[in-house]
């Protein structure tokens, strides 16, 4: 689950080989999606799983959020957890606690398609550094579906073995999640991520200039 971004383009190394990032396929509208965590797979509740997701960072990962409180609605908060999960995995060498929360953040369809085949440990250098994340917009795709777009400043996000400490030239990265409010195994409905675009080229015309101006942070 290692996210590598070079020359301003999201190059998913371990993520791609494991099938961990979606292509720009259109949302699968009209197809029922469920995300119930398997009772045998985990005894956690959704609330307990959410508490384990380090939305402000962990270890060598620090996440700085630019999300106004009035826009931090349920689907946005769920997308923030999903984004955190991606970067959390990128900086880790032990994926056991990370994968334990995956079924509470992503639809069952996404989990089976993208995450189910991953093992408990990663290979190669972990990624380190701070990132800054700004909410760019929320597009309603239906009564229980939304596309949440973030601008991520990954200028100082690098492999642990990279000692150059030079900021990336193309550091402004747009990424989006399609979120679905679906019935889950606890008898409730929860917002879960069903698609992930990284980078989201389709949103470049709308948000690219603002993202580039904003992504100028110093560690």
Phi, psi and omega in degrees: 000048188257122182267119177239129182232119184230143177053037176078003180243134179287111178252106185270108184278277178299329182295316183290316182296333178267357181077036189265359179228134182287154169275182181277044173290146179293154178303144184276067184291143178090351179261123179299135180234131176237153180223045183281121174299138179293132181299328179281339184277331184202144176257006180288153168268169176300318180299318179294321178295317180300322181295336181276345182280118185278077187296341177259007177108170180200146178059236181270010177252124174238126181249123178253121185258139171241080183227105178304141185302327182288344178259358184274060180281177189304315183291328177289316178299321177295321177293324176298319178296319180296317178297317177302319181300320180297310183285328175302315178294327182293331183264000188256153170251346175241111183268002185303307180291333181289313181290337178296335181264351189300320183291347178264356184243334185236151176297158179299323178299313179296316181302313181293323183285326192243317193254337191299330184275359182284148177273195184266349183221154180262180179225154178080191182289136167287162176266147181222166174118168177275152169229155177239137186230125180243132174288123181263324180179159176234120180252127179280124179253358182164176182297332181234033182209137180211151175250119183252123184247133178241151164257123181247120175274105182252029183302327183250012180273120189207168174292146183300330182280352181279107184261009183288330180055036177258137181290146176294143178291313179255093191254346183275114185239122176266130175218146185229153173236135166270121183253141177233137176266102192236155174294140182233175189294348179269007180084005180250182170244140180223149174282124181230149179282133182240340176216151178220121175254121180209101003277162179261089183295332181292340180260004183295318181297323183279319189242351190302314183295317179295318179298316181296318179294326184282326188279071182224037187277156175246142181290000000 
